[in-house]
Tab-separated table of C-alpha atoms and ligand atoms in Angstrom:
chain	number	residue	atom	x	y	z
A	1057	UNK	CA	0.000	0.000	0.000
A	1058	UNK	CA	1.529	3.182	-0.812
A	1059	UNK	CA	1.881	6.098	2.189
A	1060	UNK	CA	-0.370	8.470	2.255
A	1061	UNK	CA	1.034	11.800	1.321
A	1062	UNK	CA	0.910	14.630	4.780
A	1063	UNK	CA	0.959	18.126	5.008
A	1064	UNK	CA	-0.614	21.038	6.084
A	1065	UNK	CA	-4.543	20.555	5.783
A	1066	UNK	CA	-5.274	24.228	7.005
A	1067	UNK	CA	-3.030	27.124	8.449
A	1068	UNK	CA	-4.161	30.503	10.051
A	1069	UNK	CA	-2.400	33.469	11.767
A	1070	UNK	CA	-2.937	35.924	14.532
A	1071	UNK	CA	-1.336	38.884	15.834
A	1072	UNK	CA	-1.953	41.171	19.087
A	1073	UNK	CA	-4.177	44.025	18.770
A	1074	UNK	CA	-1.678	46.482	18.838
A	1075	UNK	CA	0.998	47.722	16.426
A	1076	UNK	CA	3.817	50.727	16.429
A	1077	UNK	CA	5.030	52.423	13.462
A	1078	UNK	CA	8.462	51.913	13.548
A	1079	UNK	CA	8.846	55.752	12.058
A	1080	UNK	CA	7.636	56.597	15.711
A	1081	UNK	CA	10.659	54.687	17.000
A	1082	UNK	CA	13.260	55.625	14.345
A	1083	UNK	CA	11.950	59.348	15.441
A	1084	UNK	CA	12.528	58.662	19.359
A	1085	UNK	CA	15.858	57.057	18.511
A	1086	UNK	CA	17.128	59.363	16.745
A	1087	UNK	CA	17.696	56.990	13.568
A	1088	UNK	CA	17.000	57.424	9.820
A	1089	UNK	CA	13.411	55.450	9.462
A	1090	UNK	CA	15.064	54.078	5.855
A	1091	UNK	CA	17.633	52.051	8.479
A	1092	UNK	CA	14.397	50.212	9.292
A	1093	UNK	CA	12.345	50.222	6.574
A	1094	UNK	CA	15.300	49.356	3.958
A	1095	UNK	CA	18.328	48.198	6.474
A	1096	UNK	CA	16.144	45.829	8.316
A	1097	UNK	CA	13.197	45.552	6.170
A	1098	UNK	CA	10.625	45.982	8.839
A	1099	UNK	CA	7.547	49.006	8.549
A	1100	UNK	CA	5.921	48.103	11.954
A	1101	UNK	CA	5.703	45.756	14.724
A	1102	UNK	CA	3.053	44.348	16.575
A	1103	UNK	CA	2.518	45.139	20.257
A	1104	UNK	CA	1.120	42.640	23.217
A	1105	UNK	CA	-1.584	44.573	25.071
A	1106	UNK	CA	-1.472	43.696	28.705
A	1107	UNK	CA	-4.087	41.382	28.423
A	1108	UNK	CA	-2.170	39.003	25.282
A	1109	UNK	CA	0.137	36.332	25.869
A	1110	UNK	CA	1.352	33.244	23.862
A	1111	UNK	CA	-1.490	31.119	24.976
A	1112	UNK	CA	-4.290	33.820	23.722
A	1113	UNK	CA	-2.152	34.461	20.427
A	1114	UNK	CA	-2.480	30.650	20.117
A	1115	UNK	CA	-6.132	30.209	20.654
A	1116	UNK	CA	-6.913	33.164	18.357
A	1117	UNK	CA	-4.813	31.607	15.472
A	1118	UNK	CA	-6.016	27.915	15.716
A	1119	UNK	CA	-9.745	28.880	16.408
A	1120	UNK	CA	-11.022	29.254	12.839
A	1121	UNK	CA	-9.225	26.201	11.843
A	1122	UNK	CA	-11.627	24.705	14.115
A	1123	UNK	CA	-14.456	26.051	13.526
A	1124	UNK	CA	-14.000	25.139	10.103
A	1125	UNK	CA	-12.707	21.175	10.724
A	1126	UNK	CA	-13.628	20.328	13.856
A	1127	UNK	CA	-11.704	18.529	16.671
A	1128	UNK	CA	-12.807	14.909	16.159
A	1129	UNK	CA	-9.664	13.110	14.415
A	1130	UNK	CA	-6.854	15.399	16.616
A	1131	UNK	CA	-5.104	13.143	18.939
A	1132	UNK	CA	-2.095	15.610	19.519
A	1133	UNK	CA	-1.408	19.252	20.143
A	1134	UNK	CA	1.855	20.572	19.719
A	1135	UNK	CA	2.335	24.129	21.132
A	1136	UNK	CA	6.155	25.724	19.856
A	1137	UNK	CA	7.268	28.467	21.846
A	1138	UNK	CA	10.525	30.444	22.916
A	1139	UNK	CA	8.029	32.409	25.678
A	1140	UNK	CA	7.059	29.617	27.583
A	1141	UNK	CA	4.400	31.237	30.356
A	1142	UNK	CA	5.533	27.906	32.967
A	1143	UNK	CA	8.742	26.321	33.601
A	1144	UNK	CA	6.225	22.934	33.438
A	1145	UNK	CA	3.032	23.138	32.548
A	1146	UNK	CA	2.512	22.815	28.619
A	1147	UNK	CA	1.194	26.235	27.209
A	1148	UNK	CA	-1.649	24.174	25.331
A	1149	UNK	CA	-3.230	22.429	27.955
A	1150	UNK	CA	-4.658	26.265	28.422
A	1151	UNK	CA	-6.271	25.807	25.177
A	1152	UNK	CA	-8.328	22.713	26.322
A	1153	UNK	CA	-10.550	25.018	27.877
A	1154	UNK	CA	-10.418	28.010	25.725
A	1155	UNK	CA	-10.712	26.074	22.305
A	1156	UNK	CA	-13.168	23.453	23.536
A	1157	UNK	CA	-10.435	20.599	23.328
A	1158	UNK	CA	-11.399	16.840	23.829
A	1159	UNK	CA	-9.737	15.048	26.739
A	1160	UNK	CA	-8.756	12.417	24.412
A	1161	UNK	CA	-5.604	14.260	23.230
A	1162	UNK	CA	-2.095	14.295	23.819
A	1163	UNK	CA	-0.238	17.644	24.693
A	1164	UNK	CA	3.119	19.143	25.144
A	1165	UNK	CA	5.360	22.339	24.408
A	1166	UNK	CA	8.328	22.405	22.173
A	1167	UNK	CA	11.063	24.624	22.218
A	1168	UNK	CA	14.721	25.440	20.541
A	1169	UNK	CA	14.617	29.108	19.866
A	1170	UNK	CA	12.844	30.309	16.299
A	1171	UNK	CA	12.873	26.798	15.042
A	1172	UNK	CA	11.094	24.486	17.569
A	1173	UNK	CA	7.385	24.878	14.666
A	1174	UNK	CA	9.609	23.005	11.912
A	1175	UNK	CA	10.141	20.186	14.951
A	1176	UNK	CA	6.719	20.074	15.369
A	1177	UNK	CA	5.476	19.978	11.680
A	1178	UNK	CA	7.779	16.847	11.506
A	1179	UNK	CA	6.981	15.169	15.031
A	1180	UNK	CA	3.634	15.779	13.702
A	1181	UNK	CA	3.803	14.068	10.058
A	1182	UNK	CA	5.566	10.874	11.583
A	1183	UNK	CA	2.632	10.327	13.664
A	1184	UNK	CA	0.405	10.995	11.179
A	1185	UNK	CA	2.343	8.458	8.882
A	1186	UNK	CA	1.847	6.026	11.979
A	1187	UNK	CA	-2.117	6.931	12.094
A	1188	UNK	CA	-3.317	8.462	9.288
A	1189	UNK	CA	-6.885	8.896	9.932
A	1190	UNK	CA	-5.420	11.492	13.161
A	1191	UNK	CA	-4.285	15.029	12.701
A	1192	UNK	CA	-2.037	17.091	14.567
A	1193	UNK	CA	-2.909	20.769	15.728
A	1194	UNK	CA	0.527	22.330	15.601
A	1195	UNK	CA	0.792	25.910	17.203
A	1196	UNK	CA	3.744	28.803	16.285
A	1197	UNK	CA	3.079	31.055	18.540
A	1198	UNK	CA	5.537	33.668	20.466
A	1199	UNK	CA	6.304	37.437	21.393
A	1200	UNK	CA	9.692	38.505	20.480
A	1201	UNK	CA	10.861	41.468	23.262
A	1202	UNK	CA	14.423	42.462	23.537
A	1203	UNK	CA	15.647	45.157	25.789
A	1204	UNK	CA	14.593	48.774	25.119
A	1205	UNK	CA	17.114	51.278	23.604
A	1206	UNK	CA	18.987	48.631	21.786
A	1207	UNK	CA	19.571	47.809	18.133
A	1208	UNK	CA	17.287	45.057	18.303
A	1209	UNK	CA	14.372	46.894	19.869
A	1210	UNK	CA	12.946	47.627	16.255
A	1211	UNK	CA	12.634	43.830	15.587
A	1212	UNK	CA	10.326	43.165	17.641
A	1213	UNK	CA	7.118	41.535	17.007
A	1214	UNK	CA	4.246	38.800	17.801
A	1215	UNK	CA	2.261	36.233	16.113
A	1216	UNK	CA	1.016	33.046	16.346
A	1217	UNK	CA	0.483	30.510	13.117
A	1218	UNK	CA	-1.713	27.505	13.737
A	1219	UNK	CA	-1.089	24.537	11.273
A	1220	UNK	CA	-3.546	21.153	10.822
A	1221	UNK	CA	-1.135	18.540	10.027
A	1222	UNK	CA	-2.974	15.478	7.875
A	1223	UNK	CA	-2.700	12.844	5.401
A	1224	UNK	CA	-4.229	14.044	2.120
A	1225	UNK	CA	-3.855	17.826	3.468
A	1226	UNK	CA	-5.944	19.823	1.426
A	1227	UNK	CA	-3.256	23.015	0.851
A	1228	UNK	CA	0.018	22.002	1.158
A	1229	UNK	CA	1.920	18.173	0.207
A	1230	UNK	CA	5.322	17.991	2.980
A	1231	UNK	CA	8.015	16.121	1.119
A	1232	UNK	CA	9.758	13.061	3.292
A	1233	UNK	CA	13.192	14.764	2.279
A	1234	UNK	CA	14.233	17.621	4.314
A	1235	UNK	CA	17.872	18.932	5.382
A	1236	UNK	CA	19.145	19.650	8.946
A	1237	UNK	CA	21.615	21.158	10.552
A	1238	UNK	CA	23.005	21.911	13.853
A	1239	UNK	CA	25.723	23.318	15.982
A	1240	UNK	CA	26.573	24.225	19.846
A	1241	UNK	CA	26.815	28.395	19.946
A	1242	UNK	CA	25.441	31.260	22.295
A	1243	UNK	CA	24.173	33.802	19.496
A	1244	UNK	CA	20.838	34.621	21.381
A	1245	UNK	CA	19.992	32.797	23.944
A	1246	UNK	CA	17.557	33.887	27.175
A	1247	UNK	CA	19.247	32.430	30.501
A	1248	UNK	CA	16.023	31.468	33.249
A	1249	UNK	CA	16.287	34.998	35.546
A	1250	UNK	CA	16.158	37.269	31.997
A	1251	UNK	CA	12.639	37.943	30.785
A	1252	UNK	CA	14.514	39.233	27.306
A	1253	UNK	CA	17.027	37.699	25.472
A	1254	UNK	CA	21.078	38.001	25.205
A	1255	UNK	CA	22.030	38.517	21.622
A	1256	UNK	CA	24.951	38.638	20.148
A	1257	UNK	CA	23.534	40.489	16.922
A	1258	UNK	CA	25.769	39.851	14.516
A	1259	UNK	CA	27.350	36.446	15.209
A	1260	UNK	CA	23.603	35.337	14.867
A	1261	UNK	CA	23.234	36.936	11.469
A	1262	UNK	CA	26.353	35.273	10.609
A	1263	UNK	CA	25.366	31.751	12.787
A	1264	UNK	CA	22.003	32.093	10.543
A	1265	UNK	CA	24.123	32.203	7.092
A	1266	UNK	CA	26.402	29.122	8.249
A	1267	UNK	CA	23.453	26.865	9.386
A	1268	UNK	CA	21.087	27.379	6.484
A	1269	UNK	CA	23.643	26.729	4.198
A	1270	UNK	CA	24.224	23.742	5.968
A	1271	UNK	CA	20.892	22.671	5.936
A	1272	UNK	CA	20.503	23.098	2.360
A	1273	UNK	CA	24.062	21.009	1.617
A	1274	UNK	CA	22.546	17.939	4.045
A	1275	UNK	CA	19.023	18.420	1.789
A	1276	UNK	CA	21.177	18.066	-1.513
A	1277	UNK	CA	23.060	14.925	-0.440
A	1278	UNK	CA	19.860	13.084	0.820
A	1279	UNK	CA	18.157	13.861	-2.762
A	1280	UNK	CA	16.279	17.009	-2.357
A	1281	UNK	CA	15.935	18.781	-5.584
A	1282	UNK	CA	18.210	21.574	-6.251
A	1283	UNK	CA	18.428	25.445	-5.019
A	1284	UNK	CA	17.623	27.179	-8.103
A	1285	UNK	CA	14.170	24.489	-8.839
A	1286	UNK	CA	12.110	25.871	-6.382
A	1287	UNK	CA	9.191	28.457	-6.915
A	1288	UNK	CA	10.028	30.130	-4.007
A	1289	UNK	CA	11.547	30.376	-0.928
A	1290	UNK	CA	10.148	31.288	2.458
A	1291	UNK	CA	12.871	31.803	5.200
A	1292	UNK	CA	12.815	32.984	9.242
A	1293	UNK	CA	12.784	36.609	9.425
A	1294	UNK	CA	14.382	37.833	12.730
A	1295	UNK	CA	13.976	41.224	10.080
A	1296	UNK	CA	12.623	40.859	6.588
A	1297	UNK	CA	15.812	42.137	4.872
A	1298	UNK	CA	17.869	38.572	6.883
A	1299	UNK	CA	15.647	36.668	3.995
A	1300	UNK	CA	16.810	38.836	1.510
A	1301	UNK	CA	20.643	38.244	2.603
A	1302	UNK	CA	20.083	34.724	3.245
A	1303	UNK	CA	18.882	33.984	-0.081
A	1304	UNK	CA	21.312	36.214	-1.501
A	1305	UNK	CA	24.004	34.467	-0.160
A	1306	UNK	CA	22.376	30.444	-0.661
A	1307	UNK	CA	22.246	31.449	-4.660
A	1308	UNK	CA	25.495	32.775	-4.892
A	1309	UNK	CA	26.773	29.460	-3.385
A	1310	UNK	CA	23.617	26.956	-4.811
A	1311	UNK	CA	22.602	28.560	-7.740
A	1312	UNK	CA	25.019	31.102	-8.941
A	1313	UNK	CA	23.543	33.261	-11.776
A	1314	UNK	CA	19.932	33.005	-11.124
A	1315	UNK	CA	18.296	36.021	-9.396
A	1316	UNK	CA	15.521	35.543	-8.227
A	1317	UNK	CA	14.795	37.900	-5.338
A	1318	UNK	CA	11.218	37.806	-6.015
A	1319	UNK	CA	10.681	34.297	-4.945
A	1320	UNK	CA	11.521	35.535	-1.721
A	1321	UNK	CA	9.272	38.664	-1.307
A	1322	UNK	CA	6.168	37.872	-1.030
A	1323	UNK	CA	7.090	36.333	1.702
A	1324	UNK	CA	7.887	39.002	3.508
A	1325	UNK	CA	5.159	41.316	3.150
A	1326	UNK	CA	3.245	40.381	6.373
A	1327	UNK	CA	6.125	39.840	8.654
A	1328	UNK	CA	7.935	43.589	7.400
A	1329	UNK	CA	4.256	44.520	9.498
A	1330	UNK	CA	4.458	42.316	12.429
A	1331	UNK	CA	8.106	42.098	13.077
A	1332	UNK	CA	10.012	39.284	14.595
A	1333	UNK	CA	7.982	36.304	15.797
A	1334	UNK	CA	10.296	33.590	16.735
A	1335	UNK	CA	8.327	29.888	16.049
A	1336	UNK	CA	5.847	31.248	13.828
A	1337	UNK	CA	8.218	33.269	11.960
A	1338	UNK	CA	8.938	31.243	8.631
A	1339	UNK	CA	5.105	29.914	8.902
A	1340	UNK	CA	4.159	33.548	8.757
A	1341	UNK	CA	6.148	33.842	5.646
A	1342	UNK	CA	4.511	31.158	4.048
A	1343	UNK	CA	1.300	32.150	4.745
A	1344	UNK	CA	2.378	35.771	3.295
A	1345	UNK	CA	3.735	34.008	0.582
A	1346	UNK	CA	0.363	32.017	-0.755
A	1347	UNK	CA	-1.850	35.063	0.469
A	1348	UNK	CA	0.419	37.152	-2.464
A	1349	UNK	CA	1.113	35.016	-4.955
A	1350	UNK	CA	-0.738	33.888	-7.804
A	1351	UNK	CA	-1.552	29.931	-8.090
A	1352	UNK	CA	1.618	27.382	-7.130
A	1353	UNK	CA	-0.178	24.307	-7.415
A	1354	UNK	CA	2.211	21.904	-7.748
A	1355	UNK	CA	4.806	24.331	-7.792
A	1356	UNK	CA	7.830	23.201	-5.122
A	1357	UNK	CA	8.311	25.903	-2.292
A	1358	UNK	CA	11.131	26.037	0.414
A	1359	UNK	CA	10.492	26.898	3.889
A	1360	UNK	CA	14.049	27.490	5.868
A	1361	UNK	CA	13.716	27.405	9.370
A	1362	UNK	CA	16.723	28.579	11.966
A	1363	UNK	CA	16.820	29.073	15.592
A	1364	UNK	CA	19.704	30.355	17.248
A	1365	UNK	CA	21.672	28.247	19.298
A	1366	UNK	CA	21.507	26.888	16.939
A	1367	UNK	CA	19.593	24.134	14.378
A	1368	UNK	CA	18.797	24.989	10.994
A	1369	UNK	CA	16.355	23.133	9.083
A	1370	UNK	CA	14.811	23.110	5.076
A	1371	UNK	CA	11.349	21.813	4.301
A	1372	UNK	CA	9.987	20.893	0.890
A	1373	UNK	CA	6.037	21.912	0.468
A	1374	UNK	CA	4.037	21.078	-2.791
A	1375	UNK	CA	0.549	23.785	-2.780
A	1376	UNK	CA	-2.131	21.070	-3.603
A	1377	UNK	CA	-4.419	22.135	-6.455
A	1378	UNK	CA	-7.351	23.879	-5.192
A	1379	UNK	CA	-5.827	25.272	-2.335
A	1380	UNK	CA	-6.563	29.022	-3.129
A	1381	UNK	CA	-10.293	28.612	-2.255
A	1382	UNK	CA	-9.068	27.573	1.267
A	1383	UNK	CA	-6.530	30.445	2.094
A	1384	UNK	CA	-8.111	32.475	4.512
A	1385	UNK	CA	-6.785	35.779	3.231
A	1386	UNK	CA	-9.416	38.269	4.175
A	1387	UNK	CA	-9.268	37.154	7.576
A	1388	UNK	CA	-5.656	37.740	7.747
A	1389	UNK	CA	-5.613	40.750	6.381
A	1390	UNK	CA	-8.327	42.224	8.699
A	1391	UNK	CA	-6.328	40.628	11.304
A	1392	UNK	CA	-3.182	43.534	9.853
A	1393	UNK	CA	-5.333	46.457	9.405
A	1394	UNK	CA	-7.718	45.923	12.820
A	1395	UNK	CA	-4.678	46.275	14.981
A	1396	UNK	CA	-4.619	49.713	16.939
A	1397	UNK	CA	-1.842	52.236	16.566
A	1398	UNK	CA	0.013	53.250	19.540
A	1399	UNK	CA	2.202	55.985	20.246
A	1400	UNK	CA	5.574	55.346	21.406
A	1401	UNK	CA	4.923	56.186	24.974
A	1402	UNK	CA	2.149	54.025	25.126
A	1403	UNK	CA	3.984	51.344	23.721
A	1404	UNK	CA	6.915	52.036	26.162
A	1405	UNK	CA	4.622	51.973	28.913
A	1406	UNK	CA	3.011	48.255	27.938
A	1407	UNK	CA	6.861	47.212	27.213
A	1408	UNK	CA	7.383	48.044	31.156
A	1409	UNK	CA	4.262	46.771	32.483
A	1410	UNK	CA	5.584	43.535	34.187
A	1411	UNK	CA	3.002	40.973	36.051
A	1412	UNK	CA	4.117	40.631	40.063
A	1413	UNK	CA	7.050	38.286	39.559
A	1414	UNK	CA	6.370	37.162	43.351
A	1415	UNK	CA	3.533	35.118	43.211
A	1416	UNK	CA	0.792	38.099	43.776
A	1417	UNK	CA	-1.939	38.307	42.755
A	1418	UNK	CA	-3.025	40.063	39.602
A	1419	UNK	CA	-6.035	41.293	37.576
A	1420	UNK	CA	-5.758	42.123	33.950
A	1421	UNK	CA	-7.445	45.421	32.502
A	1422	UNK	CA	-9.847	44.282	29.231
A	1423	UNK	CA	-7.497	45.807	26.505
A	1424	UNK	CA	-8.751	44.700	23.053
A	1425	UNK	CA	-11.173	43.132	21.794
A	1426	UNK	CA	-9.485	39.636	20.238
A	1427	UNK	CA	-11.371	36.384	20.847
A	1428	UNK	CA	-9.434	35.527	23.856
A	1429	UNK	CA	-7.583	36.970	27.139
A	1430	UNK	CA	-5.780	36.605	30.014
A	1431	UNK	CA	-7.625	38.126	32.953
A	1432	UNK	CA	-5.950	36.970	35.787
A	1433	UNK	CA	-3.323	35.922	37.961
A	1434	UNK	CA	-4.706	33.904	41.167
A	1435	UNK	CA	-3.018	32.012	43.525
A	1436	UNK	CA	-0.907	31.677	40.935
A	1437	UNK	CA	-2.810	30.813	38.460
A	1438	UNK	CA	-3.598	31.848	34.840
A	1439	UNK	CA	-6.856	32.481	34.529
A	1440	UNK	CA	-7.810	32.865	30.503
A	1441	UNK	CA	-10.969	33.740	28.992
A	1442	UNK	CA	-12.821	33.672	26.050
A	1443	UNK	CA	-14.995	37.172	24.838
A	1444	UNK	CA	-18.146	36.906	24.355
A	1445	UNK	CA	-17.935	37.693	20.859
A	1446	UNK	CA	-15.299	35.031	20.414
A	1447	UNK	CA	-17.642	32.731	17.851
A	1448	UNK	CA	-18.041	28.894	18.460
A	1449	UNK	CA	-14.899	26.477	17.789
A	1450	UNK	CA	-17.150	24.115	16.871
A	1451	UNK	CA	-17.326	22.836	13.373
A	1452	UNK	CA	-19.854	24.974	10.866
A	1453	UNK	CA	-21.765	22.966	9.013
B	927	LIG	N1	19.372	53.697	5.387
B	927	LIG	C1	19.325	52.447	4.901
B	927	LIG	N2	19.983	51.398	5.522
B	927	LIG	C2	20.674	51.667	6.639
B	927	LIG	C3	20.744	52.966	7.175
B	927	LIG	C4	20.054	54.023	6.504
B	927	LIG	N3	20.074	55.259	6.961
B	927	LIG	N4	21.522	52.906	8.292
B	927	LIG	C5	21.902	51.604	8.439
B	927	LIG	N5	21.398	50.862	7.450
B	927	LIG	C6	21.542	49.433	7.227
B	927	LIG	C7	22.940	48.918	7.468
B	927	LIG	O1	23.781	49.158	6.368
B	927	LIG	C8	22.661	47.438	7.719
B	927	LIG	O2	22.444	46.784	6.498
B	927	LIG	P1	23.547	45.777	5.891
B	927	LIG	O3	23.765	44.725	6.919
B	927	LIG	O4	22.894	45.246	4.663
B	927	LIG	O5	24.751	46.598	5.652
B	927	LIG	C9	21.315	47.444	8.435
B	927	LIG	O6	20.741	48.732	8.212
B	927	LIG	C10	21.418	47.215	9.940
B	927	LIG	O7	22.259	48.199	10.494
B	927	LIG	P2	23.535	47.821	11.388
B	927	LIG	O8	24.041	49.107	11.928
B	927	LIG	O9	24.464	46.945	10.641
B	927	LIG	O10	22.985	46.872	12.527
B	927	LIG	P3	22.349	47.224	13.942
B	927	LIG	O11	23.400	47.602	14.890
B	927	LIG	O12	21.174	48.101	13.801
B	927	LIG	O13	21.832	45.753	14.373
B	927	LIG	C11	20.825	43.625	14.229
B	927	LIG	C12	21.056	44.948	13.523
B	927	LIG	C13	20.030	42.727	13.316
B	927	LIG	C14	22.146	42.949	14.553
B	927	LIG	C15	20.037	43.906	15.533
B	927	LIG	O14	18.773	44.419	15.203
B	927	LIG	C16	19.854	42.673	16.380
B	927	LIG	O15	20.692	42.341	17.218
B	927	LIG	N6	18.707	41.955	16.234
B	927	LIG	C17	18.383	40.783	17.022
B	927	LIG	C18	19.130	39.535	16.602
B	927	LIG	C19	18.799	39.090	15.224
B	927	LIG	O16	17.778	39.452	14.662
B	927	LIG	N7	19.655	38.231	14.642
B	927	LIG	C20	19.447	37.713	13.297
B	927	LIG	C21	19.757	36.267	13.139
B	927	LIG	S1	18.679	35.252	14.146
């Protein structure tokens, strides 16, 4: 019997309900806003409001996949974070409650930096090889936050990407053959009493550059088709413009000759308006890529995956025909423009808001108006909610 091809059956985003122009920034920095907007490639970044963590991020991307498939045949969630809310308890057993979650169901968090979603879209597709009537709800989801008045402070960002990994997906085919890579370094990393990162800026741009080109050499000698073959490329964006130099770099050593920046921008465009966001990064770029682009079916499209510390990984994604009725491209782009401007005092003063780190407890002001919130801290416990507005996760008809 021949296995059953797996992919991605459905894939959504969310982002927080807040967003700063980075002009505001470049202004209060004293910096030229064309350092941003064409040195990093970023126009804005998305903003947590006090209320929005990782978990309601989460629940906000993977509800609408639900609503739209149901629960019945998922056996696993797999959450991927790098801003774990517990030092044990799994960030999707929150979404249980929130997203109306059968007990039957196995749960856990991943994490290794920006790349811990690629993990889980392949931890995912073996079980799915094992079971292949089951799908696997794989969650993306993080807030990137460095340390004010610091070059990285303009990429941050949040999002979350929620993925339904199946046999016979309906929008994108995952090919066995993928290349890895990995290597012990300290580029970024975010020791257990630091609520930001460290980062060692531009060792990790040049970490980033090592281990996707060594990704792409291990995909080439286990018989993944060659650089300059694919349609296009989607690639972690710590900033947009790291895509642009990554793929700069990968053709000048896989594929000298062919330019082809424009495989790579279009997906870009939604991440150059949410900034940084870690796990979902890449995901984001691929769902920026087939919300732009005209019709791949059947076209071959890389996703490149890094996370500092660092492991590198390429994936090899086939858009299934048909899959353009199923993109869910209005919603996303509602999810851009609904976001609320701040000004940069109001985003410095959410930056410095910090929950009691003693145990306290803690109520949560109602800040926005996305399906789902955090409202409290009690005897400490998180204590999540979903609006009243928040629709039904149960499958439409
Ligand atoms: N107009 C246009 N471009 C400008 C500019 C201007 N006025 N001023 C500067 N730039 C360009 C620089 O030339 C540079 O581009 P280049 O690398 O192509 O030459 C880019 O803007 C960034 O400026 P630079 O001064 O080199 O870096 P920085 O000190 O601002 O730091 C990072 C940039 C990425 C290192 C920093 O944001 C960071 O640490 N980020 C977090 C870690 C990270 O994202 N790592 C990536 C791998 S995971």
């Amino acid at each position: 019997m021949a296995a059953p091809t797996i992919g991605i059956h459905d894939i959504c985003f969310a982002t927080t309900g807040y967003v700063l122009d980075l002009a505001e920034l470049a202004g209060h920095r004293g910096v030229p806003v064309q350092k941003y907007q064409r040195g990093l490639g970023q126009d804005s970044m998305s903003v947590p409001a006090e209320d929005e963590d990782i978990v309601t991020l989460a629940a906000a991307a993977a509800a609408p996949i639900l609503a739209t498939h149901g629960h019945d045949e998922i056996r696993t969630v797999l959450v991927a974070t790098e801003t774990g809310v517990d030092q044990s308890k799994a960030a999707g057993l929150y979404l249980l409650s929130l997203l109306d979650l059968p007990s039957s169901i196995r749960v856990v968090e991943l994490k290794q930096a920006c790349y811990s979603g690629t993990a889980a879209i392949q931890f995912a597709a073996a079980m799915v090889a094992r079971e292949p009537g089951s799908r696997v709800l794989v969650i993306a989801t993080d807030i990137a936050r460095y340390d004010l008045d610091t070059a990285a402070e303009a990429t941050q960002g949040a999002a979350a990407v929620a993925m339904l990994i199946s046999a016979d997906p309906a929008m994108l085919q995952l090919s066995p053959i993928s290349g890895v890579y990995a290597r012990d370094i300290s580029d970024f990393w975010r020791p257990n009493h630091r609520s930001t990162p460290v980062v060692a800026g531009k060792e990790s741009i040049a970490a980033y550059h090592d281990a996707v080109a060594g990704a792409w050499r291990d995909f080439h000698a286990r018989g993944g088709r060659k650089f300059g073959d694919f349609a296009a490329h989607c690639y972690h964006q710590p900033f947009t413009q790291m895509a642009v130099k990554a793929h700069r770099e990968l053709t000048r050593l896989f594929a000298a000759g062919a330019e082809s920046e424009a495989a790579v921008l279009a997906g870009t465009l939604y991440n150059r308006k949410i900034g940084n966001c870690y796990t979902a990064s890449c995901y984001l770029g691929l769902v920026s890529l087939l919300d732009h682009s005209g019709d791949l079916s059947g076209c071959p499209v890389a996703v490149v995956s890094y996370g500092s510390g660092c492991v590198a990984e390429v994936l090899e994604l086939y858009p299934v025909p048909g899959y353009r009725a199923r993109l869910r491209t209005e919603l996303h782009r509602r999810t851009m423009t609904e976001r609320t401007t701040v000004s940069y005092a109001e985003y410095r003063h959410l930056w410095n808001i910090q929950p009691p780190t003693d145990g306290s407890d803690y109520l949560l002001p109602d800040q926005r108006s996305g399906p789902f919130r955090l409202a409290a801290i009690s005897g400490n416990r998180r204590i999540y909610e979903r609006r009243r507005n928040a629709g039904s996760t149960k499958k439409s008809a």
